[in-house]
PDB file of C-alpha atoms in Angstrom:
ATOM      1  CA  MET M   1       0.000   0.000   0.000  1.00 87.00           C
ATOM      2  CA  ILE M   2       1.279   3.460  -0.919  1.00 92.00           C
ATOM      3  CA  ILE M   3       0.678   6.217   1.638  1.00 92.00           C
ATOM      4  CA  LYS M   4       1.367   9.931   1.311  1.00 95.00           C
ATOM      5  CA  SER M   5       2.035  11.599   4.637  1.00 96.00           C
ATOM      6  CA  LYS M   6       3.886  14.294   6.471  1.00 97.00           C
ATOM      7  CA  GLY M   7       6.491  13.006   8.870  1.00 97.00           C
ATOM      8  CA  ILE M   8       8.685  14.276  11.713  1.00 98.00           C
ATOM      9  CA  VAL M   9      12.162  12.754  11.811  1.00 98.00           C
ATOM     10  CA  LEU M  10      13.347  11.608  15.231  1.00 97.00           C
ATOM     11  CA  GLY M  11      16.677  10.083  14.250  1.00 96.00           C
ATOM     12  CA  TYR M  12      18.307   7.345  12.181  1.00 96.00           C
ATOM     13  CA  ILE M  13      20.941   4.622  12.203  1.00 96.00           C
ATOM     14  CA  LYS M  14      23.135   3.408   9.360  1.00 94.00           C
ATOM     15  CA  TYR M  15      21.921   0.302   7.541  1.00 94.00           C
ATOM     16  CA  GLY M  16      24.044  -1.716   5.177  1.00 90.00           C
ATOM     17  CA  ASP M  17      26.606   0.009   2.987  1.00 90.00           C
ATOM     18  CA  SER M  18      24.549   2.981   1.860  1.00 93.00           C
ATOM     19  CA  SER M  19      21.112   3.029   3.501  1.00 94.00           C
ATOM     20  CA  ILE M  20      19.617   4.154   6.802  1.00 96.00           C
ATOM     21  CA  ILE M  21      16.747   3.174   9.061  1.00 96.00           C
ATOM     22  CA  ALA M  22      14.928   6.329  10.131  1.00 97.00           C
ATOM     23  CA  ARG M  23      12.626   6.691  13.125  1.00 96.00           C
ATOM     24  CA  ILE M  24       9.728   8.866  11.986  1.00 96.00           C
ATOM     25  CA  PHE M  25       6.436  10.000  13.474  1.00 96.00           C
ATOM     26  CA  THR M  26       4.018  10.252  10.539  1.00 95.00           C
ATOM     27  CA  GLU M  27       0.683  11.984  10.385  1.00 96.00           C
ATOM     28  CA  GLU M  28      -1.042   9.062   8.646  1.00 93.00           C
ATOM     29  CA  SER M  29       0.541   6.010  10.286  1.00 90.00           C
ATOM     30  CA  GLY M  30       1.917   7.078  13.654  1.00 91.00           C
ATOM     31  CA  TYR M  31       5.408   6.166  14.848  1.00 93.00           C
ATOM     32  CA  GLY M  32       7.547   3.677  12.954  1.00 91.00           C
ATOM     33  CA  SER M  33      10.896   2.746  11.436  1.00 93.00           C
ATOM     34  CA  TYR M  34      11.556   3.144   7.726  1.00 95.00           C
ATOM     35  CA  ILE M  35      14.331   2.074   5.387  1.00 94.00           C
ATOM     36  CA  VAL M  36      15.733   4.784   3.116  1.00 94.00           C
ATOM     37  CA  ASN M  37      17.742   3.082   0.402  1.00 91.00           C
ATOM     38  CA  SER M  38      21.069   4.384  -0.966  1.00 91.00           C
ATOM     39  CA  ILE M  39      20.827   7.735   0.866  1.00 92.00           C
ATOM     40  CA  ARG M  40      24.494   7.427   1.893  1.00 91.00           C
ATOM     41  CA  SER M  41      25.680   6.512  -1.603  1.00 87.00           C
ATOM     42  CA  GLN M  42      28.022   8.942  -3.368  1.00 83.00           C
ATOM     43  CA  LYS M  43      25.819   8.648  -6.449  1.00 83.00           C
ATOM     44  CA  THR M  44      22.599   9.720  -4.770  1.00 81.00           C
ATOM     45  CA  LYS M  45      21.076  13.099  -5.578  1.00 79.00           C
ATOM     46  CA  LYS M  46      19.269  13.235  -2.231  1.00 85.00           C
ATOM     47  CA  SER M  47      20.898  14.625   0.907  1.00 88.00           C
ATOM     48  CA  ILE M  48      20.963  12.735   4.184  1.00 92.00           C
ATOM     49  CA  GLY M  49      20.500  16.181   5.735  1.00 92.00           C
ATOM     50  CA  HIS M  50      16.772  15.673   5.183  1.00 95.00           C
ATOM     51  CA  PHE M  51      16.867  13.254   8.107  1.00 96.00           C
ATOM     52  CA  GLN M  52      18.226  15.538  10.787  1.00 96.00           C
ATOM     53  CA  PRO M  53      16.221  15.439  14.041  1.00 97.00           C
ATOM     54  CA  PHE M  54      12.854  17.253  13.916  1.00 98.00           C
ATOM     55  CA  SER M  55      12.993  17.724  10.133  1.00 97.00           C
ATOM     56  CA  ILE M  56       9.455  17.904   8.737  1.00 98.00           C
ATOM     57  CA  LEU M  57       9.106  15.968   5.476  1.00 98.00           C
ATOM     58  CA  ASP M  58       6.577  15.110   2.807  1.00 97.00           C
ATOM     59  CA  LEU M  59       6.795  11.352   2.358  1.00 97.00           C
ATOM     60  CA  ILE M  60       5.610   8.600   0.055  1.00 96.00           C
ATOM     61  CA  LEU M  61       5.655   5.340   1.997  1.00 94.00           C
ATOM     62  CA  TYR M  62       5.446   1.704   0.942  1.00 88.00           C
ATOM     63  CA  VAL M  63       3.613   0.006   3.802  1.00 85.00           C
ATOM     64  CA  LYS M  64       2.903  -3.705   4.302  1.00 81.00           C
ATOM     65  CA  GLU M  65       0.963  -4.707   7.406  1.00 77.00           C
ATOM     66  CA  THR M  66       2.926  -7.944   7.688  1.00 73.00           C
ATOM     67  CA  ARG M  67       6.248  -6.099   7.848  1.00 75.00           C
ATOM     68  CA  ASP M  68       7.600  -4.273  10.915  1.00 75.00           C
ATOM     69  CA  LEU M  69      10.117  -2.278   8.899  1.00 85.00           C
ATOM     70  CA  GLN M  70       8.528  -0.145   6.178  1.00 89.00           C
ATOM     71  CA  ARG M  71      10.110   1.676   3.252  1.00 92.00           C
ATOM     72  CA  ILE M  72      10.278   5.315   2.133  1.00 95.00           C
ATOM     73  CA  SER M  73       9.934   5.716  -1.616  1.00 91.00           C
ATOM     74  CA  GLU M  74      10.191   9.500  -1.946  1.00 94.00           C
ATOM     75  CA  PHE M  75      10.780  12.422   0.381  1.00 95.00           C
ATOM     76  CA  LYS M  76      11.229  16.178   0.350  1.00 95.00           C
ATOM     77  CA  ASN M  77      11.186  19.021   2.846  1.00 95.00           C
ATOM     78  CA  HIS M  78       7.711  20.087   3.859  1.00 95.00           C
ATOM     79  CA  TYR M  79       8.830  23.063   5.921  1.00 94.00           C
ATOM     80  CA  PRO M  80      12.296  24.641   5.820  1.00 93.00           C
ATOM     81  CA  LEU M  81      14.011  24.942   9.210  1.00 95.00           C
ATOM     82  CA  HIS M  82      16.451  27.853   9.202  1.00 93.00           C
ATOM     83  CA  HIS M  83      17.937  27.793  12.715  1.00 94.00           C
ATOM     84  CA  LEU M  84      17.140  24.501  14.426  1.00 94.00           C
ATOM     85  CA  HIS M  85      20.209  22.590  13.245  1.00 93.00           C
ATOM     86  CA  HIS M  86      22.698  25.476  13.329  1.00 93.00           C
ATOM     87  CA  ASP M  87      22.062  27.172  16.669  1.00 96.00           C
ATOM     88  CA  PRO M  88      23.933  25.165  19.369  1.00 95.00           C
ATOM     89  CA  ILE M  89      21.268  25.651  22.040  1.00 96.00           C
ATOM     90  CA  LYS M  90      18.364  24.797  19.724  1.00 97.00           C
ATOM     91  CA  SER M  91      20.174  21.788  18.289  1.00 96.00           C
ATOM     92  CA  SER M  92      20.955  20.476  21.799  1.00 97.00           C
ATOM     93  CA  ILE M  93      17.323  20.904  22.829  1.00 97.00           C
ATOM     94  CA  THR M  94      16.277  19.140  19.632  1.00 98.00           C
ATOM     95  CA  LEU M  95      18.523  16.127  20.278  1.00 97.00           C
ATOM     96  CA  PHE M  96      17.211  15.862  23.830  1.00 97.00           C
ATOM     97  CA  LEU M  97      13.545  16.167  22.859  1.00 98.00           C
ATOM     98  CA  THR M  98      13.768  13.690  19.978  1.00 97.00           C
ATOM     99  CA  GLU M  99      15.246  11.125  22.361  1.00 97.00           C
ATOM    100  CA  VAL M 100      12.465  11.625  24.923  1.00 96.00           C
ATOM    101  CA  PHE M 101       9.743  11.929  22.277  1.00 96.00           C
ATOM    102  CA  SER M 102      10.849   8.669  20.636  1.00 95.00           C
ATOM    103  CA  LYS M 103      10.476   6.858  23.954  1.00 93.00           C
ATOM    104  CA  LEU M 104       7.052   8.378  24.587  1.00 92.00           C
ATOM    105  CA  LEU M 105       5.900   7.417  21.092  1.00 92.00           C
ATOM    106  CA  GLN M 106       6.563   3.689  21.465  1.00 84.00           C
ATOM    107  CA  SER M 107       2.835   3.081  21.974  1.00 71.00           C
ATOM    108  CA  GLU M 108       1.733   5.449  19.183  1.00 70.00           C
ATOM    109  CA  GLN M 109       1.615   2.896  16.356  1.00 72.00           C
ATOM    110  CA  SER M 110      -1.625   4.345  14.995  1.00 82.00           C
ATOM    111  CA  PRO M 111      -2.411   7.854  13.754  1.00 88.00           C
ATOM    112  CA  ASN M 112      -2.725  10.622  16.331  1.00 92.00           C
ATOM    113  CA  PRO M 113      -3.443  13.788  14.336  1.00 94.00           C
ATOM    114  CA  HIS M 114      -3.733  16.060  17.383  1.00 95.00           C
ATOM    115  CA  LEU M 115      -0.347  14.939  18.691  1.00 95.00           C
ATOM    116  CA  PHE M 116       1.223  15.307  15.258  1.00 96.00           C
ATOM    117  CA  SER M 117      -0.182  18.815  14.834  1.00 97.00           C
ATOM    118  CA  PHE M 118       1.076  19.802  18.286  1.00 97.00           C
ATOM    119  CA  ALA M 119       4.578  18.493  17.554  1.00 98.00           C
ATOM    120  CA  GLU M 120       4.740  20.062  14.103  1.00 98.00           C
ATOM    121  CA  GLU M 121       3.692  23.501  15.307  1.00 98.00           C
ATOM    122  CA  SER M 122       6.036  23.285  18.296  1.00 98.00           C
ATOM    123  CA  ILE M 123       9.001  22.535  16.022  1.00 98.00           C
ATOM    124  CA  LYS M 124       8.174  25.533  13.845  1.00 98.00           C
ATOM    125  CA  VAL M 125       7.997  27.744  16.934  1.00 98.00           C
ATOM    126  CA  LEU M 126      11.362  26.489  18.230  1.00 98.00           C
ATOM    127  CA  ASP M 127      12.993  27.218  14.887  1.00 97.00           C
ATOM    128  CA  ALA M 128      11.753  30.816  14.925  1.00 97.00           C
ATOM    129  CA  LEU M 129      11.957  31.493  18.676  1.00 96.00           C
ATOM    130  CA  GLU M 130      14.208  34.391  19.686  1.00 93.00           C
ATOM    131  CA  SER M 131      13.660  34.495  23.463  1.00 91.00           C
ATOM    132  CA  GLY M 132      12.869  31.914  26.116  1.00 90.00           C
ATOM    133  CA  VAL M 133      14.687  29.210  24.126  1.00 95.00           C
ATOM    134  CA  ALA M 134      16.386  27.711  27.196  1.00 94.00           C
ATOM    135  CA  ASN M 135      12.991  26.807  28.667  1.00 94.00           C
ATOM    136  CA  PHE M 136      11.457  25.396  25.477  1.00 96.00           C
ATOM    137  CA  HIS M 137      12.076  21.730  26.343  1.00 97.00           C
ATOM    138  CA  LEU M 138      10.323  22.215  29.707  1.00 96.00           C
ATOM    139  CA  GLN M 139       7.259  23.722  28.066  1.00 95.00           C
ATOM    140  CA  PHE M 140       7.198  21.064  25.331  1.00 97.00           C
ATOM    141  CA  LEU M 141       7.248  18.171  27.813  1.00 95.00           C
ATOM    142  CA  LEU M 142       4.597  19.788  30.004  1.00 92.00           C
ATOM    143  CA  LYS M 143       2.286  20.708  27.131  1.00 93.00           C
ATOM    144  CA  ILE M 144       2.554  17.370  25.305  1.00 93.00           C
ATOM    145  CA  GLY M 145       1.254  15.249  28.187  1.00 88.00           C
ATOM    146  CA  PRO M 146      -2.491  15.544  27.454  1.00 86.00           C
ATOM    147  CA  HIS M 147      -1.893  14.702  23.763  1.00 89.00           C
ATOM    148  CA  LEU M 148      -0.320  11.421  24.886  1.00 87.00           C
ATOM    149  CA  GLY M 149      -3.078  10.624  27.359  1.00 82.00           C
ATOM    150  CA  TYR M 150      -1.203  11.664  30.503  1.00 75.00           C
ATOM    151  CA  ALA M 151      -3.221  13.712  32.985  1.00 62.00           C
ATOM    152  CA  ILE M 152      -0.842  16.567  33.613  1.00 62.00           C
ATOM    153  CA  ASP M 153      -3.294  19.296  32.763  1.00 57.00           C
ATOM    154  CA  GLU M 154      -2.627  20.529  36.293  1.00 63.00           C
ATOM    155  CA  ILE M 155       0.820  20.739  37.859  1.00 64.00           C
ATOM    156  CA  ASP M 156      -0.334  19.055  41.092  1.00 63.00           C
ATOM    157  CA  ASN M 157      -0.914  15.852  39.087  1.00 62.00           C
ATOM    158  CA  LEU M 158       2.822  15.620  38.498  1.00 64.00           C
ATOM    159  CA  PHE M 159       3.301  14.924  42.189  1.00 61.00           C
ATOM    160  CA  SER M 160       0.090  13.354  43.480  1.00 59.00           C
ATOM    161  CA  SER M 161       0.353  10.524  40.938  1.00 54.00           C
ATOM    162  CA  THR M 162       3.929   9.614  41.873  1.00 53.00           C
ATOM    163  CA  ASP M 163       3.771  10.128  45.653  1.00 56.00           C
ATOM    164  CA  ARG M 164       6.519  12.703  45.404  1.00 57.00           C
ATOM    165  CA  LEU M 165       6.767  15.737  47.619  1.00 54.00           C
ATOM    166  CA  SER M 166       5.698  18.955  45.951  1.00 60.00           C
ATOM    167  CA  PRO M 167       8.492  21.402  45.150  1.00 59.00           C
ATOM    168  CA  SER M 168       8.834  24.842  46.629  1.00 64.00           C
ATOM    169  CA  SER M 169       5.989  27.252  45.933  1.00 69.00           C
ATOM    170  CA  GLU M 170       8.298  29.224  43.653  1.00 74.00           C
ATOM    171  CA  VAL M 171       9.108  26.222  41.458  1.00 74.00           C
ATOM    172  CA  HIS M 172       5.456  25.141  41.478  1.00 76.00           C
ATOM    173  CA  LYS M 173       4.399  28.571  40.219  1.00 83.00           C
ATOM    174  CA  ARG M 174       7.061  28.544  37.495  1.00 86.00           C
ATOM    175  CA  MET M 175       5.848  25.157  36.290  1.00 85.00           C
ATOM    176  CA  GLU M 176       2.282  26.409  36.034  1.00 87.00           C
ATOM    177  CA  VAL M 177       3.452  29.370  33.948  1.00 90.00           C
ATOM    178  CA  LEU M 178       5.520  27.112  31.676  1.00 92.00           C
ATOM    179  CA  MET M 179       2.568  24.812  31.102  1.00 89.00           C
ATOM    180  CA  ASN M 180      -0.103  27.429  30.503  1.00 90.00           C
ATOM    181  CA  GLU M 181       1.698  30.257  28.717  1.00 93.00           C
ATOM    182  CA  PRO M 182       2.876  30.271  25.072  1.00 95.00           C
ATOM    183  CA  TYR M 183       6.383  29.175  24.145  1.00 96.00           C
ATOM    184  CA  GLY M 184       8.990  31.830  24.848  1.00 93.00           C
ATOM    185  CA  VAL M 185       7.166  33.313  27.828  1.00 89.00           C
ATOM    186  CA  GLY M 186       9.385  35.746  29.699  1.00 80.00           C
ATOM    187  CA  LEU M 187      10.398  33.718  32.722  1.00 82.00           C
ATOM    188  CA  GLY M 188      13.912  34.078  34.041  1.00 79.00           C
ATOM    189  CA  MET M 189      15.033  30.846  35.676  1.00 83.00           C
ATOM    190  CA  SER M 190      18.237  29.940  37.465  1.00 84.00           C
ATOM    191  CA  ARG M 191      20.170  26.817  36.514  1.00 86.00           C
ATOM    192  CA  GLU M 192      18.997  25.154  39.727  1.00 87.00           C
ATOM    193  CA  SER M 193      15.318  25.959  39.125  1.00 86.00           C
ATOM    194  CA  ARG M 194      15.464  24.750  35.538  1.00 90.00           C
ATOM    195  CA  ASN M 195      17.128  21.496  36.580  1.00 90.00           C
ATOM    196  CA  GLU M 196      14.585  20.945  39.354  1.00 88.00           C
ATOM    197  CA  VAL M 197      11.655  21.454  36.980  1.00 89.00           C
ATOM    198  CA  LEU M 198      13.138  19.086  34.397  1.00 93.00           C
ATOM    199  CA  ASP M 199      13.834  16.419  37.026  1.00 90.00           C
ATOM    200  CA  GLU M 200      10.212  16.521  38.170  1.00 86.00           C
ATOM    201  CA  ILE M 201       8.917  16.179  34.607  1.00 89.00           C
ATOM    202  CA  LEU M 202      11.245  13.289  33.784  1.00 91.00           C
ATOM    203  CA  ASN M 203      10.367  11.542  37.050  1.00 87.00           C
ATOM    204  CA  TYR M 204       6.696  11.741  36.081  1.00 85.00           C
ATOM    205  CA  TYR M 205       7.281  10.174  32.665  1.00 88.00           C
ATOM    206  CA  GLU M 206       9.642   7.584  34.139  1.00 88.00           C
ATOM    207  CA  HIS M 207       6.891   6.544  36.555  1.00 83.00           C
ATOM    208  CA  HIS M 208       4.025   6.489  34.031  1.00 81.00           C
ATOM    209  CA  ALA M 209       5.717   5.702  30.703  1.00 84.00           C
ATOM    210  CA  HIS M 210       8.582   3.628  32.164  1.00 86.00           C
ATOM    211  CA  ILE M 211      11.260   5.557  30.305  1.00 87.00           C
ATOM    212  CA  HIS M 212      14.739   5.981  31.706  1.00 87.00           C
ATOM    213  CA  LYS M 213      16.700   9.199  31.982  1.00 88.00           C
ATOM    214  CA  PRO M 214      17.788  10.296  28.472  1.00 93.00           C
ATOM    215  CA  ARG M 215      21.432   9.832  27.539  1.00 93.00           C
ATOM    216  CA  SER M 216      21.472  13.366  26.144  1.00 95.00           C
ATOM    217  CA  LEU M 217      20.387  14.917  29.459  1.00 95.00           C
ATOM    218  CA  GLU M 218      23.831  15.840  30.747  1.00 94.00           C
ATOM    219  CA  VAL M 219      24.865  17.245  27.353  1.00 94.00           C
ATOM    220  CA  LEU M 220      21.795  19.463  27.363  1.00 95.00           C
ATOM    221  CA  ARG M 221      22.478  20.671  30.893  1.00 93.00           C
ATOM    222  CA  SER M 222      26.106  21.480  30.094  1.00 93.00           C
ATOM    223  CA  ILE M 223      25.060  23.521  27.044  1.00 93.00           C
ATOM    224  CA  LEU M 224      22.341  25.436  28.901  1.00 89.00           C
ATOM    225  CA  ASN M 225      24.580  26.091  31.869  1.00 80.00           C
TER     226      ASN M 225
END
């Protein structure tokens, strides 16, 4: 079956001599792994740069229900990203979020148009954002919860559901602002406050989604610090 879909790239690994297997969240089929043939060949006219994390692509997919690993026939950029892969802070945030997002998407094997739309628009905002960039990953992980079926529409749910002690009133208030205000909200945060907020969010997802601390976490913290 041939499917046309938008897709958000979450990463890839090398496959064979010249191909890759890309992890992609697609609008029409959900999360999956796809072979891209000959993309690493010197003779190819296509650039592997299309498959940088959070790239948004137009795809033509060959899908067989009996096969776990599907195939990409054609691809092109759907939306040009001008800053995401060149700005060191944005690229570090992107690597961190794609790692966490991939783990959270393990159960999203079917279409979730609301989640896809949220992720797509968030990526576009991050690419264009000029202020509040250092807090983007906190807002993304707080705002995405309801789209994945996690009841963190209120900050108190982050703690009551995991039997953790609530943070200081100052941190609690900052988390509510991050969740409810648009990306880039003016909210100065110290390194300690930012780390505390992120730890609480990751503890919530570790408890409910059974995901471990991301490998890219310390790299992100070193860049933001």
